[in-house]
């Protein structure tokens, strides 16, 4: 692994990326397009630039294996990893949620959900809350949840899976209270926190992308391993934020919503660095060694 990759540091502080997000991003962007399987040693080499030790990576893989998300097989002394069917479904669902959703128009209706789940099965209640948040619902109180979108299909599947259909009621309503539009969404969702995360992402990667483009303009050499580290991280960081974004209609969000600009920078980064990144990843997967290729664009 090149010294540049080991030492790459970003000046801005940010929320740590979830390890599962990093691993899923690696498989979705790099491993699956190259056959879907990777040797354990190569996997560790591709992940260590992001502050993950070998032990931390193995622990994360062990947890994912217990969840049925990843499988391993032995070939001699070597271990090889690939996503299971469930793991691929999770990975693709995460990609669609983070990269393919749009801020859709609003029909001016609110969808309300209330539940009454006994205390003795509060673990189901806790799971329901997490799942509601994950599909974009916001909470006005502990048992009253709202969404501007019609999510009947998603809710039906969720209720069936958790066996809570008889414990839940859903409604469509028009809001007539004092908190209009954005004030209501600010109460039900942490819009301010989400906005700050997007702003930090945008400020950081707009600067780094400008630096890279300036290097290319001046015909300077750029390190393919550094390109991999930056492209991987920008993708993983964006996905980590977007997974928490309910993608509310733009009229319910602050003006000039920064999430749109952040996604644009992410996609621009992705396209700009792809050629160098592919060369670097291919060199790792070919012989397990980082060649630290110097590439001139």
PDB file of C-alpha atoms in Angstrom:
ATOM      1  CA  UNK A   1       0.000   0.000   0.000  1.00  0.00           C
ATOM      2  CA  UNK A   2       1.459   3.327  -1.036  1.00  0.00           C
ATOM      3  CA  UNK A   3       2.580   5.813   1.600  1.00  0.00           C
ATOM      4  CA  UNK A   4       0.268   8.412   0.078  1.00  0.00           C
ATOM      5  CA  UNK A   5      -2.743   6.208   0.748  1.00  0.00           C
ATOM      6  CA  UNK A   6      -1.722   5.352   4.295  1.00  0.00           C
ATOM      7  CA  UNK A   7      -1.214   9.003   5.097  1.00  0.00           C
ATOM      8  CA  UNK A   8      -4.225  10.485   3.353  1.00  0.00           C
ATOM      9  CA  UNK A   9      -6.073  12.657   5.881  1.00  0.00           C
ATOM     10  CA  UNK A  10      -8.979  14.992   5.482  1.00  0.00           C
ATOM     11  CA  UNK A  11      -8.924  18.219   7.451  1.00  0.00           C
ATOM     12  CA  UNK A  12     -12.646  18.385   8.110  1.00  0.00           C
ATOM     13  CA  UNK A  13     -14.138  16.418  10.974  1.00  0.00           C
ATOM     14  CA  UNK A  14     -17.121  14.313   9.998  1.00  0.00           C
ATOM     15  CA  UNK A  15     -19.382  11.608  11.329  1.00  0.00           C
ATOM     16  CA  UNK A  16     -17.592   8.239  11.119  1.00  0.00           C
ATOM     17  CA  UNK A  17     -18.782   6.158   8.203  1.00  0.00           C
ATOM     18  CA  UNK A  18     -20.557   2.959   9.197  1.00  0.00           C
ATOM     19  CA  UNK A  19     -18.297  -0.031   8.562  1.00  0.00           C
ATOM     20  CA  UNK A  20     -21.083  -1.934   6.808  1.00  0.00           C
ATOM     21  CA  UNK A  21     -21.570   1.050   4.481  1.00  0.00           C
ATOM     22  CA  UNK A  22     -17.869   0.940   3.598  1.00  0.00           C
ATOM     23  CA  UNK A  23     -17.928  -2.800   2.900  1.00  0.00           C
ATOM     24  CA  UNK A  24     -21.151  -2.648   0.878  1.00  0.00           C
ATOM     25  CA  UNK A  25     -19.746   0.298  -1.118  1.00  0.00           C
ATOM     26  CA  UNK A  26     -16.602  -1.689  -1.859  1.00  0.00           C
ATOM     27  CA  UNK A  27     -18.561  -4.699  -3.094  1.00  0.00           C
ATOM     28  CA  UNK A  28     -21.080  -2.646  -5.076  1.00  0.00           C
ATOM     29  CA  UNK A  29     -18.544  -0.409  -6.776  1.00  0.00           C
ATOM     30  CA  UNK A  30     -15.485  -2.596  -7.174  1.00  0.00           C
ATOM     31  CA  UNK A  31     -15.787  -6.284  -6.261  1.00  0.00           C
ATOM     32  CA  UNK A  32     -19.127  -7.316  -7.779  1.00  0.00           C
ATOM     33  CA  UNK A  33     -18.216  -5.857 -11.209  1.00  0.00           C
ATOM     34  CA  UNK A  34     -15.052  -8.004 -11.054  1.00  0.00           C
ATOM     35  CA  UNK A  35     -16.639 -11.346 -10.276  1.00  0.00           C
ATOM     36  CA  UNK A  36     -18.079 -10.713  -6.811  1.00  0.00           C
ATOM     37  CA  UNK A  37     -15.384 -12.452  -4.745  1.00  0.00           C
ATOM     38  CA  UNK A  38     -12.221 -11.147  -3.084  1.00  0.00           C
ATOM     39  CA  UNK A  39      -9.330 -12.669  -1.163  1.00  0.00           C
ATOM     40  CA  UNK A  40      -9.288 -11.648   2.511  1.00  0.00           C
ATOM     41  CA  UNK A  41      -5.819 -10.116   2.256  1.00  0.00           C
ATOM     42  CA  UNK A  42      -6.805  -7.974  -0.727  1.00  0.00           C
ATOM     43  CA  UNK A  43      -9.990  -6.871   1.016  1.00  0.00           C
ATOM     44  CA  UNK A  44      -7.975  -5.660   3.991  1.00  0.00           C
ATOM     45  CA  UNK A  45      -5.544  -3.816   1.691  1.00  0.00           C
ATOM     46  CA  UNK A  46      -8.412  -1.991   0.011  1.00  0.00           C
ATOM     47  CA  UNK A  47      -9.999  -1.007   3.337  1.00  0.00           C
ATOM     48  CA  UNK A  48      -7.012   0.012   5.470  1.00  0.00           C
ATOM     49  CA  UNK A  49      -6.697   3.484   3.859  1.00  0.00           C
ATOM     50  CA  UNK A  50      -9.873   4.417   5.696  1.00  0.00           C
ATOM     51  CA  UNK A  51      -8.611   3.926   9.231  1.00  0.00           C
ATOM     52  CA  UNK A  52      -9.834   0.354   9.655  1.00  0.00           C
ATOM     53  CA  UNK A  53      -7.400  -2.099  11.202  1.00  0.00           C
ATOM     54  CA  UNK A  54      -7.243  -5.722  10.124  1.00  0.00           C
ATOM     55  CA  UNK A  55      -8.930  -6.781  13.368  1.00  0.00           C
ATOM     56  CA  UNK A  56     -11.729  -4.224  12.935  1.00  0.00           C
ATOM     57  CA  UNK A  57     -12.347  -5.430   9.388  1.00  0.00           C
ATOM     58  CA  UNK A  58     -12.435  -9.091  10.450  1.00  0.00           C
ATOM     59  CA  UNK A  59     -14.838  -8.244  13.280  1.00  0.00           C
ATOM     60  CA  UNK A  60     -17.158  -6.420  10.876  1.00  0.00           C
ATOM     61  CA  UNK A  61     -17.022  -9.332   8.426  1.00  0.00           C
ATOM     62  CA  UNK A  62     -17.827 -11.738  11.266  1.00  0.00           C
ATOM     63  CA  UNK A  63     -20.891  -9.689  12.236  1.00  0.00           C
ATOM     64  CA  UNK A  64     -22.054  -9.503   8.631  1.00  0.00           C
ATOM     65  CA  UNK A  65     -21.564 -13.257   8.294  1.00  0.00           C
ATOM     66  CA  UNK A  66     -23.750 -13.891  11.358  1.00  0.00           C
ATOM     67  CA  UNK A  67     -26.403 -11.645   9.808  1.00  0.00           C
ATOM     68  CA  UNK A  68     -26.292 -13.717   6.637  1.00  0.00           C
ATOM     69  CA  UNK A  69     -24.976 -10.811   4.554  1.00  0.00           C
ATOM     70  CA  UNK A  70     -21.590 -12.193   3.564  1.00  0.00           C
ATOM     71  CA  UNK A  71     -20.074 -15.641   3.065  1.00  0.00           C
ATOM     72  CA  UNK A  72     -16.537 -16.946   3.109  1.00  0.00           C
ATOM     73  CA  UNK A  73     -14.893 -19.972   1.576  1.00  0.00           C
ATOM     74  CA  UNK A  74     -11.491 -21.532   2.061  1.00  0.00           C
ATOM     75  CA  UNK A  75      -9.048 -22.310  -0.700  1.00  0.00           C
ATOM     76  CA  UNK A  76      -5.886 -23.711   0.795  1.00  0.00           C
ATOM     77  CA  UNK A  77      -4.780 -21.221   3.416  1.00  0.00           C
ATOM     78  CA  UNK A  78      -6.660 -18.355   1.835  1.00  0.00           C
ATOM     79  CA  UNK A  79     -10.158 -17.101   2.687  1.00  0.00           C
ATOM     80  CA  UNK A  80     -12.377 -15.533   0.036  1.00  0.00           C
ATOM     81  CA  UNK A  81     -15.411 -13.322   0.679  1.00  0.00           C
ATOM     82  CA  UNK A  82     -18.547 -12.602  -1.333  1.00  0.00           C
ATOM     83  CA  UNK A  83     -21.985 -11.189  -0.584  1.00  0.00           C
ATOM     84  CA  UNK A  84     -24.860 -13.604  -0.055  1.00  0.00           C
ATOM     85  CA  UNK A  85     -28.176 -13.180  -1.856  1.00  0.00           C
ATOM     86  CA  UNK A  86     -29.435 -11.286   1.198  1.00  0.00           C
ATOM     87  CA  UNK A  87     -26.265  -9.173   1.268  1.00  0.00           C
ATOM     88  CA  UNK A  88     -26.629  -8.244  -2.396  1.00  0.00           C
ATOM     89  CA  UNK A  89     -30.273  -7.316  -1.826  1.00  0.00           C
ATOM     90  CA  UNK A  90     -29.261  -5.067   1.087  1.00  0.00           C
ATOM     91  CA  UNK A  91     -26.453  -3.517  -0.942  1.00  0.00           C
ATOM     92  CA  UNK A  92     -28.673  -2.816  -3.952  1.00  0.00           C
ATOM     93  CA  UNK A  93     -31.456  -1.457  -1.732  1.00  0.00           C
ATOM     94  CA  UNK A  94     -28.957   0.889  -0.080  1.00  0.00           C
ATOM     95  CA  UNK A  95     -27.643   2.072  -3.449  1.00  0.00           C
ATOM     96  CA  UNK A  96     -31.153   2.720  -4.748  1.00  0.00           C
ATOM     97  CA  UNK A  97     -32.139   4.550  -1.553  1.00  0.00           C
ATOM     98  CA  UNK A  98     -29.015   6.719  -1.521  1.00  0.00           C
ATOM     99  CA  UNK A  99     -28.331   7.324  -5.215  1.00  0.00           C
ATOM    100  CA  UNK A 100     -31.511   6.760  -7.229  1.00  0.00           C
ATOM    101  CA  UNK A 101     -34.248   8.451  -5.188  1.00  0.00           C
ATOM    102  CA  UNK A 102     -35.447  11.955  -5.976  1.00  0.00           C
ATOM    103  CA  UNK A 103     -37.092  14.726  -4.010  1.00  0.00           C
ATOM    104  CA  UNK A 104     -40.561  14.056  -5.441  1.00  0.00           C
ATOM    105  CA  UNK A 105     -43.444  16.543  -5.748  1.00  0.00           C
ATOM    106  CA  UNK A 106     -45.933  16.748  -2.865  1.00  0.00           C
ATOM    107  CA  UNK A 107     -49.687  16.194  -3.177  1.00  0.00           C
ATOM    108  CA  UNK A 108     -50.257  18.318  -0.024  1.00  0.00           C
ATOM    109  CA  UNK A 109     -51.432  15.284   1.957  1.00  0.00           C
ATOM    110  CA  UNK A 110     -49.883  13.875   5.110  1.00  0.00           C
ATOM    111  CA  UNK A 111     -49.834  10.161   5.880  1.00  0.00           C
ATOM    112  CA  UNK A 112     -50.175   9.476   9.593  1.00  0.00           C
ATOM    113  CA  UNK A 113     -49.320   6.320  11.459  1.00  0.00           C
ATOM    114  CA  UNK A 114     -50.077   5.483  15.087  1.00  0.00           C
ATOM    115  CA  UNK A 115     -49.395   2.261  16.928  1.00  0.00           C
ATOM    116  CA  UNK A 116     -50.066   0.611  20.248  1.00  0.00           C
ATOM    117  CA  UNK A 117     -47.595  -2.167  20.954  1.00  0.00           C
ATOM    118  CA  UNK A 118     -47.471  -3.761  24.437  1.00  0.00           C
ATOM    119  CA  UNK A 119     -44.458  -3.090  26.654  1.00  0.00           C
ATOM    120  CA  UNK A 120     -43.671  -6.794  26.904  1.00  0.00           C
ATOM    121  CA  UNK A 121     -42.756  -6.804  23.200  1.00  0.00           C
ATOM    122  CA  UNK A 122     -41.053  -3.424  23.144  1.00  0.00           C
ATOM    123  CA  UNK A 123     -38.215  -4.903  21.071  1.00  0.00           C
ATOM    124  CA  UNK A 124     -40.731  -5.146  18.224  1.00  0.00           C
ATOM    125  CA  UNK A 125     -41.803  -1.563  18.887  1.00  0.00           C
ATOM    126  CA  UNK A 126     -38.172  -0.424  18.791  1.00  0.00           C
ATOM    127  CA  UNK A 127     -37.616  -2.293  15.527  1.00  0.00           C
ATOM    128  CA  UNK A 128     -40.747  -0.724  14.046  1.00  0.00           C
ATOM    129  CA  UNK A 129     -39.482   2.761  14.918  1.00  0.00           C
ATOM    130  CA  UNK A 130     -36.117   2.096  13.280  1.00  0.00           C
ATOM    131  CA  UNK A 131     -37.760   0.715  10.151  1.00  0.00           C
ATOM    132  CA  UNK A 132     -40.187   3.633   9.910  1.00  0.00           C
ATOM    133  CA  UNK A 133     -37.273   6.041  10.098  1.00  0.00           C
ATOM    134  CA  UNK A 134     -35.384   4.043   7.467  1.00  0.00           C
ATOM    135  CA  UNK A 135     -38.206   4.354   4.896  1.00  0.00           C
ATOM    136  CA  UNK A 136     -38.544   8.096   5.460  1.00  0.00           C
ATOM    137  CA  UNK A 137     -41.143   8.583   8.188  1.00  0.00           C
ATOM    138  CA  UNK A 138     -40.678  11.321  10.779  1.00  0.00           C
ATOM    139  CA  UNK A 139     -41.823  11.311  14.393  1.00  0.00           C
ATOM    140  CA  UNK A 140     -44.077  13.988  15.900  1.00  0.00           C
ATOM    141  CA  UNK A 141     -44.256  11.987  19.134  1.00  0.00           C
ATOM    142  CA  UNK A 142     -43.175   8.543  20.306  1.00  0.00           C
ATOM    143  CA  UNK A 143     -46.168   6.846  18.661  1.00  0.00           C
ATOM    144  CA  UNK A 144     -47.269   9.339  15.972  1.00  0.00           C
ATOM    145  CA  UNK A 145     -45.348   9.197  12.707  1.00  0.00           C
ATOM    146  CA  UNK A 146     -45.860  11.177   9.495  1.00  0.00           C
ATOM    147  CA  UNK A 147     -44.798  11.140   5.844  1.00  0.00           C
ATOM    148  CA  UNK A 148     -45.670  13.372   2.870  1.00  0.00           C
ATOM    149  CA  UNK A 149     -45.523  10.325   0.586  1.00  0.00           C
ATOM    150  CA  UNK A 150     -47.849   7.389  -0.022  1.00  0.00           C
ATOM    151  CA  UNK A 151     -45.880   4.404   1.291  1.00  0.00           C
ATOM    152  CA  UNK A 152     -48.684   1.828   1.498  1.00  0.00           C
ATOM    153  CA  UNK A 153     -46.679  -0.960  -0.149  1.00  0.00           C
ATOM    154  CA  UNK A 154     -43.639  -0.430   2.062  1.00  0.00           C
ATOM    155  CA  UNK A 155     -45.791  -0.300   5.189  1.00  0.00           C
ATOM    156  CA  UNK A 156     -47.783  -3.425   4.291  1.00  0.00           C
ATOM    157  CA  UNK A 157     -44.559  -5.380   3.830  1.00  0.00           C
ATOM    158  CA  UNK A 158     -43.123  -4.026   7.087  1.00  0.00           C
ATOM    159  CA  UNK A 159     -46.257  -4.750   9.135  1.00  0.00           C
ATOM    160  CA  UNK A 160     -46.432  -8.288   7.790  1.00  0.00           C
ATOM    161  CA  UNK A 161     -42.786  -8.951   8.546  1.00  0.00           C
ATOM    162  CA  UNK A 162     -43.045  -7.661  12.124  1.00  0.00           C
ATOM    163  CA  UNK A 163     -46.542  -9.152  12.618  1.00  0.00           C
ATOM    164  CA  UNK A 164     -47.944  -5.838  13.884  1.00  0.00           C
ATOM    165  CA  UNK A 165     -50.760  -5.222  11.398  1.00  0.00           C
ATOM    166  CA  UNK A 166     -53.395  -5.295  14.162  1.00  0.00           C
ATOM    167  CA  UNK A 167     -51.373  -2.876  16.300  1.00  0.00           C
ATOM    168  CA  UNK A 168     -51.102  -0.101  13.709  1.00  0.00           C
ATOM    169  CA  UNK A 169     -53.510   2.424  12.189  1.00  0.00           C
ATOM    170  CA  UNK A 170     -52.811   4.660   9.188  1.00  0.00           C
ATOM    171  CA  UNK A 171     -54.577   7.802   7.942  1.00  0.00           C
ATOM    172  CA  UNK A 172     -54.410  10.469   5.254  1.00  0.00           C
ATOM    173  CA  UNK A 173     -54.913  13.999   6.549  1.00  0.00           C
ATOM    174  CA  UNK A 174     -54.566  17.716   5.922  1.00  0.00           C
ATOM    175  CA  UNK A 175     -52.594  19.657   8.511  1.00  0.00           C
ATOM    176  CA  UNK A 176     -54.458  22.630  10.037  1.00  0.00           C
ATOM    177  CA  UNK A 177     -52.127  23.506  12.913  1.00  0.00           C
ATOM    178  CA  UNK A 178     -49.713  26.389  13.449  1.00  0.00           C
ATOM    179  CA  UNK A 179     -46.534  24.696  12.191  1.00  0.00           C
ATOM    180  CA  UNK A 180     -46.833  25.097   8.441  1.00  0.00           C
ATOM    181  CA  UNK A 181     -44.650  23.209   5.983  1.00  0.00           C
ATOM    182  CA  UNK A 182     -41.001  23.548   6.936  1.00  0.00           C
ATOM    183  CA  UNK A 183     -41.723  24.197  10.606  1.00  0.00           C
ATOM    184  CA  UNK A 184     -43.586  20.908  10.826  1.00  0.00           C
ATOM    185  CA  UNK A 185     -40.864  18.945   9.059  1.00  0.00           C
ATOM    186  CA  UNK A 186     -38.257  20.504  11.347  1.00  0.00           C
ATOM    187  CA  UNK A 187     -40.161  19.054  14.310  1.00  0.00           C
ATOM    188  CA  UNK A 188     -40.563  15.562  12.849  1.00  0.00           C
ATOM    189  CA  UNK A 189     -37.129  15.216  11.204  1.00  0.00           C
ATOM    190  CA  UNK A 190     -33.657  16.452  12.104  1.00  0.00           C
ATOM    191  CA  UNK A 191     -33.463  18.633   8.995  1.00  0.00           C
ATOM    192  CA  UNK A 192     -30.906  20.996  10.535  1.00  0.00           C
ATOM    193  CA  UNK A 193     -28.542  18.137  11.356  1.00  0.00           C
ATOM    194  CA  UNK A 194     -28.966  16.613   7.898  1.00  0.00           C
ATOM    195  CA  UNK A 195     -28.356  19.978   6.244  1.00  0.00           C
ATOM    196  CA  UNK A 196     -25.145  20.486   8.232  1.00  0.00           C
ATOM    197  CA  UNK A 197     -23.857  17.054   7.220  1.00  0.00           C
ATOM    198  CA  UNK A 198     -24.532  17.788   3.556  1.00  0.00           C
ATOM    199  CA  UNK A 199     -22.865  21.218   3.847  1.00  0.00           C
ATOM    200  CA  UNK A 200     -19.758  19.720   5.424  1.00  0.00           C
ATOM    201  CA  UNK A 201     -19.630  17.087   2.689  1.00  0.00           C
ATOM    202  CA  UNK A 202     -20.055  19.704  -0.040  1.00  0.00           C
ATOM    203  CA  UNK A 203     -17.429  22.079   1.352  1.00  0.00           C
ATOM    204  CA  UNK A 204     -14.884  19.315   1.821  1.00  0.00           C
ATOM    205  CA  UNK A 205     -15.224  17.576  -1.514  1.00  0.00           C
ATOM    206  CA  UNK A 206     -15.746  20.685  -3.620  1.00  0.00           C
ATOM    207  CA  UNK A 207     -12.320  21.801  -2.407  1.00  0.00           C
ATOM    208  CA  UNK A 208     -10.652  18.424  -2.970  1.00  0.00           C
ATOM    209  CA  UNK A 209     -12.153  18.082  -6.445  1.00  0.00           C
ATOM    210  CA  UNK A 210     -10.887  21.565  -7.342  1.00  0.00           C
ATOM    211  CA  UNK A 211      -7.395  20.587  -6.177  1.00  0.00           C
ATOM    212  CA  UNK A 212      -7.446  17.442  -8.316  1.00  0.00           C
ATOM    213  CA  UNK A 213      -8.663  19.337 -11.376  1.00  0.00           C
ATOM    214  CA  UNK A 214      -5.937  21.928 -10.880  1.00  0.00           C
ATOM    215  CA  UNK A 215      -3.336  19.153 -10.827  1.00  0.00           C
ATOM    216  CA  UNK A 216      -4.683  17.800 -14.095  1.00  0.00           C
ATOM    217  CA  UNK A 217      -4.765  21.278 -15.618  1.00  0.00           C
ATOM    218  CA  UNK A 218      -1.103  21.760 -14.748  1.00  0.00           C
ATOM    219  CA  UNK A 219      -0.348  18.278 -16.116  1.00  0.00           C
ATOM    220  CA  UNK A 220       0.888  17.044 -12.753  1.00  0.00           C
ATOM    221  CA  UNK A 221       1.127  13.344 -11.939  1.00  0.00           C
ATOM    222  CA  UNK A 222      -1.673  11.968  -9.763  1.00  0.00           C
ATOM    223  CA  UNK A 223      -1.464   8.789  -7.725  1.00  0.00           C
ATOM    224  CA  UNK A 224      -4.030   6.148  -8.698  1.00  0.00           C
ATOM    225  CA  UNK A 225      -4.136   4.857  -5.123  1.00  0.00           C
ATOM    226  CA  UNK A 226      -4.929   8.336  -3.844  1.00  0.00           C
ATOM    227  CA  UNK A 227      -7.694   8.562  -6.439  1.00  0.00           C
ATOM    228  CA  UNK A 228      -9.135   5.282  -5.166  1.00  0.00           C
ATOM    229  CA  UNK A 229      -9.074   6.462  -1.559  1.00  0.00           C
ATOM    230  CA  UNK A 230     -10.794   9.736  -2.405  1.00  0.00           C
ATOM    231  CA  UNK A 231     -13.402   8.286  -4.780  1.00  0.00           C
ATOM    232  CA  UNK A 232     -14.248   5.488  -2.378  1.00  0.00           C
ATOM    233  CA  UNK A 233     -14.549   7.815   0.564  1.00  0.00           C
ATOM    234  CA  UNK A 234     -16.656  10.431  -1.223  1.00  0.00           C
ATOM    235  CA  UNK A 235     -19.074   7.698  -2.303  1.00  0.00           C
ATOM    236  CA  UNK A 236     -19.253   6.028   1.103  1.00  0.00           C
ATOM    237  CA  UNK A 237     -19.679   9.358   2.908  1.00  0.00           C
ATOM    238  CA  UNK A 238     -22.440  10.482   0.571  1.00  0.00           C
ATOM    239  CA  UNK A 239     -24.288   7.177   0.892  1.00  0.00           C
ATOM    240  CA  UNK A 240     -23.950   7.302   4.672  1.00  0.00           C
ATOM    241  CA  UNK A 241     -25.647  10.724   4.729  1.00  0.00           C
ATOM    242  CA  UNK A 242     -28.227   9.920   2.047  1.00  0.00           C
ATOM    243  CA  UNK A 243     -29.356   6.804   3.922  1.00  0.00           C
ATOM    244  CA  UNK A 244     -30.564   9.174   6.665  1.00  0.00           C
ATOM    245  CA  UNK A 245     -32.249  11.548   4.194  1.00  0.00           C
ATOM    246  CA  UNK A 246     -36.056  11.102   4.003  1.00  0.00           C
ATOM    247  CA  UNK A 247     -35.987  12.884   0.607  1.00  0.00           C
ATOM    248  CA  UNK A 248     -38.866  15.175   1.516  1.00  0.00           C
ATOM    249  CA  UNK A 249     -40.453  17.357  -1.183  1.00  0.00           C
ATOM    250  CA  UNK A 250     -38.251  20.399  -1.814  1.00  0.00           C
ATOM    251  CA  UNK A 251     -40.984  22.796  -0.696  1.00  0.00           C
ATOM    252  CA  UNK A 252     -40.719  21.245   2.780  1.00  0.00           C
ATOM    253  CA  UNK A 253     -36.954  21.768   2.909  1.00  0.00           C
ATOM    254  CA  UNK A 254     -34.768  24.895   3.267  1.00  0.00           C
ATOM    255  CA  UNK A 255     -34.331  27.004   0.116  1.00  0.00           C
ATOM    256  CA  UNK A 256     -31.570  25.909  -2.291  1.00  0.00           C
ATOM    257  CA  UNK A 257     -31.450  22.505  -0.623  1.00  0.00           C
ATOM    258  CA  UNK A 258     -27.811  21.528  -0.274  1.00  0.00           C
ATOM    259  CA  UNK A 259     -28.534  17.812  -0.725  1.00  0.00           C
ATOM    260  CA  UNK A 260     -28.932  18.342  -4.476  1.00  0.00           C
ATOM    261  CA  UNK A 261     -25.532  20.024  -4.739  1.00  0.00           C
ATOM    262  CA  UNK A 262     -23.906  17.316  -2.618  1.00  0.00           C
ATOM    263  CA  UNK A 263     -25.214  14.574  -4.900  1.00  0.00           C
ATOM    264  CA  UNK A 264     -23.959  16.455  -7.962  1.00  0.00           C
ATOM    265  CA  UNK A 265     -20.449  16.679  -6.478  1.00  0.00           C
ATOM    266  CA  UNK A 266     -20.525  12.981  -5.578  1.00  0.00           C
ATOM    267  CA  UNK A 267     -21.432  11.944  -9.126  1.00  0.00           C
ATOM    268  CA  UNK A 268     -18.885  14.347 -10.639  1.00  0.00           C
ATOM    269  CA  UNK A 269     -16.168  12.909  -8.383  1.00  0.00           C
ATOM    270  CA  UNK A 270     -17.207   9.387  -9.361  1.00  0.00           C
ATOM    271  CA  UNK A 271     -16.973  10.055 -13.087  1.00  0.00           C
ATOM    272  CA  UNK A 272     -13.786  12.120 -12.912  1.00  0.00           C
ATOM    273  CA  UNK A 273     -11.718   9.539 -11.013  1.00  0.00           C
ATOM    274  CA  UNK A 274     -13.086   6.313 -12.514  1.00  0.00           C
ATOM    275  CA  UNK A 275     -10.243   5.575 -15.002  1.00  0.00           C
ATOM    276  CA  UNK A 276      -7.455   5.849 -12.403  1.00  0.00           C
ATOM    277  CA  UNK A 277      -9.470   4.002  -9.767  1.00  0.00           C
ATOM    278  CA  UNK A 278     -10.120   1.049 -12.062  1.00  0.00           C
ATOM    279  CA  UNK A 279      -6.402   0.721 -12.785  1.00  0.00           C
ATOM    280  CA  UNK A 280      -5.564   0.746  -9.085  1.00  0.00           C
ATOM    281  CA  UNK A 281      -8.231  -1.780  -8.048  1.00  0.00           C
ATOM    282  CA  UNK A 282      -7.295  -4.090 -10.916  1.00  0.00           C
ATOM    283  CA  UNK A 283      -3.662  -4.001  -9.774  1.00  0.00           C
ATOM    284  CA  UNK A 284      -4.684  -5.003  -6.223  1.00  0.00           C
ATOM    285  CA  UNK A 285      -6.983  -7.814  -7.294  1.00  0.00           C
ATOM    286  CA  UNK A 286      -4.520  -9.108  -9.872  1.00  0.00           C
ATOM    287  CA  UNK A 287      -1.593  -9.842  -7.605  1.00  0.00           C
ATOM    288  CA  UNK A 288      -2.520  -8.517  -4.152  1.00  0.00           C
ATOM    289  CA  UNK A 289       0.046  -5.734  -4.287  1.00  0.00           C
ATOM    290  CA  UNK A 290      -0.546  -2.008  -4.486  1.00  0.00           C
ATOM    291  CA  UNK A 291       1.668  -0.784  -7.300  1.00  0.00           C
ATOM    292  CA  UNK A 292       1.005   2.858  -6.511  1.00  0.00           C
ATOM    293  CA  UNK A 293       0.722   3.582 -10.213  1.00  0.00           C
ATOM    294  CA  UNK A 294       1.484   7.144 -11.197  1.00  0.00           C
ATOM    295  CA  UNK A 295      -0.998   8.143 -13.858  1.00  0.00           C
ATOM    296  CA  UNK A 296      -0.832  11.231 -15.989  1.00  0.00           C
ATOM    297  CA  UNK A 297      -4.142  12.430 -17.376  1.00  0.00           C
TER     298      UNK A 297
END
